[in-house]
Short mmCIF file of C-alpha atoms in Angstrom, two decimals:
data_model
loop_
_atom_site.label_atom_id
_atom_site.label_comp_id
_atom_site.label_asym_id
_atom_site.label_seq_id
_atom_site.Cartn_x
_atom_site.Cartn_y
_atom_site.Cartn_z
CA MET A 131 -7.25 10.97 -19.31
CA ALA A 132 -6.65 7.77 -17.09
CA GLU A 133 -4.43 4.91 -18.07
CA PRO A 134 -5.90 1.71 -20.04
CA THR A 135 -5.42 -0.39 -16.69
CA SER A 136 -7.09 2.35 -14.31
CA ARG A 137 -10.15 3.08 -16.64
CA SER A 138 -11.44 -0.56 -16.13
CA ALA A 139 -10.60 -0.30 -12.26
CA HIS A 140 -13.59 -0.43 -9.79
CA ILE A 141 -13.59 1.81 -6.74
CA LEU A 142 -15.23 1.26 -3.50
CA VAL A 143 -16.06 4.20 -1.46
CA VAL A 144 -16.94 3.63 2.18
CA ASP A 145 -18.01 6.73 3.71
CA ASP A 146 -21.27 7.74 5.80
CA ASP A 147 -21.67 11.30 4.40
CA PRO A 148 -23.90 10.97 1.10
CA ARG A 149 -22.75 14.05 -0.12
CA ILE A 150 -19.26 12.91 -0.23
CA ARG A 151 -20.52 9.53 -1.85
CA GLN A 152 -22.32 11.22 -4.50
CA MET A 153 -19.26 13.61 -5.26
CA LEU A 154 -16.90 10.73 -5.67
CA ILE A 155 -19.35 8.60 -7.46
CA ARG A 156 -19.70 11.54 -10.25
CA TYR A 157 -16.19 12.60 -10.31
CA PHE A 158 -14.88 9.27 -10.73
CA GLU A 159 -17.44 7.97 -13.20
CA GLU A 160 -16.55 11.10 -15.50
CA GLU A 161 -13.01 10.16 -15.16
CA GLY A 162 -13.99 6.46 -16.84
CA TYR A 163 -13.76 4.29 -13.51
CA HIS A 164 -16.59 2.20 -12.09
CA VAL A 165 -17.51 3.13 -8.65
CA SER A 166 -19.57 1.69 -5.66
CA ALA A 167 -20.48 3.45 -2.47
CA VAL A 168 -21.45 2.41 0.93
CA ALA A 169 -22.16 3.79 4.17
CA ASP A 170 -20.75 1.29 6.68
CA GLY A 171 -18.94 -1.85 7.04
CA ARG A 172 -22.12 -4.03 6.31
CA GLY A 173 -22.33 -2.42 2.82
CA MET A 174 -18.42 -2.79 2.51
CA ARG A 175 -18.47 -6.55 2.87
CA ASP A 176 -21.07 -6.98 0.80
CA ALA A 177 -19.57 -5.08 -2.11
CA LEU A 178 -16.20 -6.96 -1.40
CA GLN A 179 -17.93 -10.27 -1.74
CA ARG A 180 -19.98 -9.49 -4.77
CA ASN A 181 -17.51 -7.36 -6.81
CA ALA A 182 -13.97 -7.77 -7.77
CA ILE A 183 -12.69 -4.46 -5.93
CA ASP A 184 -9.59 -2.62 -7.23
CA ILE A 185 -9.11 0.12 -4.44
CA VAL A 186 -11.00 1.26 -1.42
CA LEU A 187 -11.41 4.97 -0.27
CA LEU A 188 -12.16 4.18 3.48
CA ASP A 189 -13.38 6.89 5.55
CA LEU A 190 -11.57 6.90 9.15
CA ILE A 191 -14.79 8.08 11.22
CA LEU A 192 -18.32 6.38 10.61
CA ASP A 193 -21.18 6.56 12.51
CA SER A 194 -22.40 2.98 12.25
CA GLY A 195 -19.66 1.91 15.36
CA GLU A 196 -17.18 0.52 13.26
CA ASP A 197 -14.43 2.95 12.80
CA GLY A 198 -12.02 3.04 9.30
CA LEU A 199 -9.17 1.70 11.27
CA MET A 200 -11.29 -1.55 12.27
CA LEU A 201 -12.40 -2.07 9.07
CA ALA A 202 -9.00 -1.78 7.41
CA ARG A 203 -7.55 -4.34 9.52
CA GLU A 204 -10.60 -6.50 8.56
CA ILE A 205 -9.90 -5.91 4.76
CA ARG A 206 -6.00 -6.57 5.33
CA SER A 207 -6.43 -9.58 7.05
CA ARG A 208 -8.13 -11.27 4.10
CA SER A 209 -6.89 -9.24 1.09
CA ASP A 210 -3.97 -6.86 -0.42
CA VAL A 211 -6.41 -4.92 -1.99
CA PRO A 212 -5.19 -1.10 -1.76
CA ILE A 213 -6.59 1.16 0.79
CA ILE A 214 -6.56 5.05 0.90
CA MET A 215 -7.79 6.54 4.44
CA LEU A 216 -9.86 9.36 4.04
CA THR A 217 -9.83 11.40 7.39
CA GLY A 218 -11.29 14.55 8.62
CA ARG A 219 -8.97 14.77 11.61
CA ASP A 220 -5.52 15.93 11.53
CA ASP A 221 -4.37 13.39 14.05
CA VAL A 222 -0.95 12.02 13.47
CA VAL A 223 -1.88 8.94 15.82
CA ASP A 224 -4.63 8.23 13.52
CA ARG A 225 -2.57 8.43 10.44
CA ILE A 226 0.14 6.06 11.72
CA VAL A 227 -2.08 3.45 13.07
CA GLY A 228 -3.87 3.69 9.56
CA LEU A 229 -0.67 2.85 7.99
CA GLU A 230 0.13 0.32 10.41
CA MET A 231 -3.24 -1.49 9.74
CA GLY A 232 -2.03 -1.85 6.16
CA ALA A 233 -3.50 1.37 4.37
CA ASP A 234 -1.24 2.39 1.36
CA ASP A 235 -2.14 6.32 1.55
CA TYR A 236 -4.23 8.66 3.70
CA ILE A 237 -5.89 11.78 2.54
CA ALA A 238 -7.01 14.82 4.79
CA LYS A 239 -10.58 16.22 4.53
CA PRO A 240 -11.49 18.56 3.07
CA PHE A 241 -9.57 17.42 -0.35
CA HIS A 242 -9.23 18.36 -3.74
CA LEU A 243 -10.78 15.93 -6.10
CA ARG A 244 -7.74 16.31 -8.37
CA GLU A 245 -5.23 15.31 -5.34
CA VAL A 246 -7.54 12.23 -4.67
CA LEU A 247 -7.54 11.13 -8.35
CA ALA A 248 -3.74 11.47 -8.39
CA ARG A 249 -3.20 9.39 -5.33
CA LEU A 250 -5.42 6.96 -6.45
CA ARG A 251 -3.75 6.71 -9.71
CA THR A 252 -0.59 6.39 -8.02
CA VAL A 253 -1.63 3.62 -5.57
CA LEU A 254 -3.36 1.52 -8.73
CA ARG A 255 -0.27 1.52 -10.68
CA ARG A 256 1.93 0.41 -8.04
CA HIS A 257 -0.48 -2.69 -7.31
CA HIS A 258 -1.92 -3.33 -10.88
CA PRO A 259 1.03 -2.57 -13.23
CA SER A 260 0.30 -2.66 -17.09
CA PRO A 261 0.85 -6.00 -18.66
CA HIS A 262 2.84 -4.05 -21.08
CA GLN A 263 5.39 -3.08 -18.60
CA THR A 264 8.62 -5.01 -18.28
CA ILE A 265 11.54 -4.94 -15.93
CA ASP A 266 14.54 -3.75 -17.95
CA THR A 267 17.15 -6.40 -16.76
CA GLU A 268 20.20 -4.07 -17.57
CA ASP A 269 18.92 -1.28 -15.52
CA GLY A 270 21.24 -1.27 -12.53
CA ASN A 271 18.52 0.02 -10.36
CA VAL A 272 16.67 -3.30 -10.25
CA ILE A 273 17.76 -5.06 -7.16
CA ARG A 274 17.89 -8.68 -7.36
CA PHE A 275 17.94 -11.33 -4.52
CA ASN A 276 17.48 -15.12 -4.01
CA GLY A 277 15.74 -14.71 -7.63
CA TRP A 278 13.30 -12.15 -6.44
CA MET A 279 13.26 -8.77 -8.62
CA LEU A 280 12.78 -5.42 -7.02
CA ASP A 281 12.06 -2.54 -9.50
CA PRO A 282 12.11 0.93 -7.77
CA ARG A 283 10.91 2.74 -10.97
CA GLU A 284 7.90 0.90 -11.30
CA ARG A 285 7.56 -0.15 -7.73
CA ARG A 286 7.05 -3.69 -8.34
CA LEU A 287 8.32 -6.93 -6.33
CA ILE A 288 8.50 -9.96 -8.64
CA THR A 289 8.54 -13.47 -7.33
CA PRO A 290 11.02 -15.99 -8.67
CA GLU A 291 8.49 -17.51 -10.61
CA GLY A 292 7.93 -14.05 -12.29
CA GLU A 293 4.54 -13.04 -10.14
CA ASP A 294 3.53 -9.35 -8.96
CA VAL A 295 3.34 -9.51 -5.19
CA ALA A 296 1.35 -6.38 -3.97
CA LEU A 297 3.16 -4.31 -1.34
CA THR A 298 1.81 -1.57 0.58
CA THR A 299 3.77 1.97 0.35
CA GLY A 300 5.34 1.07 3.78
CA GLU A 301 6.54 -2.60 3.04
CA PHE A 302 7.73 -1.25 -0.40
CA ASN A 303 9.87 1.34 1.08
CA ILE A 304 11.17 -0.54 3.87
CA LEU A 305 11.98 -3.50 1.64
CA MET A 306 13.84 -1.07 -0.91
CA VAL A 307 15.90 0.44 1.70
CA MET A 308 17.24 -3.04 3.39
CA ALA A 309 17.64 -4.58 0.23
CA LYS A 310 19.95 -2.01 -1.11
CA HIS A 311 22.17 -2.62 2.06
CA PRO A 312 22.01 -6.22 2.73
CA GLY A 313 24.07 -7.16 5.90
CA ARG A 314 23.50 -3.75 7.25
CA VAL A 315 21.65 -3.63 10.68
CA PHE A 316 18.96 -0.82 10.54
CA SER A 317 17.32 0.44 13.93
CA ARG A 318 13.56 1.21 14.10
CA ASP A 319 14.55 4.96 14.14
CA THR A 320 16.62 4.99 11.04
CA LEU A 321 13.96 2.70 8.97
CA MET A 322 11.24 5.27 9.94
CA ASN A 323 13.54 8.24 9.09
CA LEU A 324 14.45 6.79 5.80
CA THR A 325 11.11 5.41 4.68
CA LYS A 326 8.72 7.91 5.59
CA GLY A 327 6.76 9.47 2.76
CA ARG A 328 5.56 12.76 4.37
CA SER A 329 6.55 14.41 7.55
CA TYR A 330 5.12 12.61 10.54
CA GLU A 331 6.33 10.77 13.59
CA ALA A 332 5.93 7.35 13.91
CA PHE A 333 6.04 4.33 16.62
CA ASP A 334 8.38 1.42 16.66
CA ARG A 335 5.17 -0.83 16.58
CA ALA A 336 4.16 0.68 13.25
CA ILE A 337 7.66 -0.58 11.81
CA ASP A 338 7.33 -3.93 13.64
CA ALA A 339 3.60 -4.54 11.93
CA GLN A 340 4.90 -3.60 8.20
CA ILE A 341 8.08 -5.75 8.96
CA SER A 342 5.61 -8.84 10.10
CA ARG A 343 3.61 -8.38 6.81
CA LEU A 344 6.60 -8.35 4.79
CA ARG A 345 8.18 -11.20 5.97
CA LYS A 346 4.86 -13.19 5.24
CA LYS A 347 5.15 -12.13 1.76
CA ILE A 348 8.87 -12.93 0.98
CA GLU A 349 9.53 -15.66 3.23
CA GLY A 350 6.93 -18.15 2.56
CA GLY A 351 6.44 -20.35 -0.51
CA LYS A 352 7.84 -23.89 -1.46
CA ASP A 353 11.49 -22.99 -0.32
CA PRO A 354 11.02 -20.90 2.98
CA LEU A 355 13.79 -18.01 3.56
CA VAL A 356 14.89 -16.23 6.24
CA LEU A 357 15.32 -12.68 4.46
CA ILE A 358 14.77 -10.38 7.12
CA LYS A 359 16.18 -11.01 10.65
CA SER A 360 15.62 -9.37 13.94
CA VAL A 361 18.90 -8.20 15.84
CA ARG A 362 17.79 -8.11 19.33
CA GLY A 363 17.81 -4.72 21.00
CA VAL A 364 18.74 -2.98 17.88
CA GLY A 365 16.47 -3.51 15.00
CA TYR A 366 16.44 -5.52 11.69
CA VAL A 367 18.99 -7.06 9.17
CA PHE A 368 18.34 -7.91 5.53
CA THR A 369 20.21 -11.26 4.57
CA GLY A 370 19.23 -11.74 1.07
CA GLN A 371 21.98 -12.74 -1.34
CA SER A 372 22.26 -11.05 -4.84
CA PRO A 373 23.53 -13.02 -7.70
CA ALA A 374 26.94 -13.46 -8.52
CA ARG A 375 28.34 -10.87 -11.23
CA THR A 376 30.02 -12.32 -14.21
CA VAL A 377 32.62 -10.28 -16.13
#
């Protein structure tokens, strides 16, 4: 049975194969989700404008002339709604570019419906934590810096004002690694090796793109901070300050 927060979620499926659309509609509705399904970018834009979408399942290859990578970039430029890419090609370049565009996960076709459901639930929990979940302030695993809280157990980033900030999988993993080791300079290769969720090759630009998005989310606000600095010719260093410990 899906969690209470998941059962109210609205899924948008973007796939030009009517059989896949119907299969996903039937399966997710049986699991208690609300589902909209469209065949192209035009339908996607209309659905996003008309509905409060909680997650998008986006096919990489569409026959409409707009591929999934273009649409993922368009979504991410306007919203932090989570995106799971569906791909029928086992192409590592497409996977990396998809993550670079801001996708939270990818699933290769043909897929098992239970796997899609499991991945979807994981991404939804990360982006829409239960209101009953709270960060255990005594938990030594919670990382604090400059008033922010990073909870690895619930995969939540909390602002100094107590608000949740939605991060993609790559953004969260990068912040987690760097925040654990403030002052340490990480090369791009090191970050790729430490943060990859699966075994795939990556490109420098994928790390740079995720760092850029991460900076916009954690360095803005009323009191702008520089929390991630570039080290020319090397990589990046996290400069956030942990609160002083009292004895």
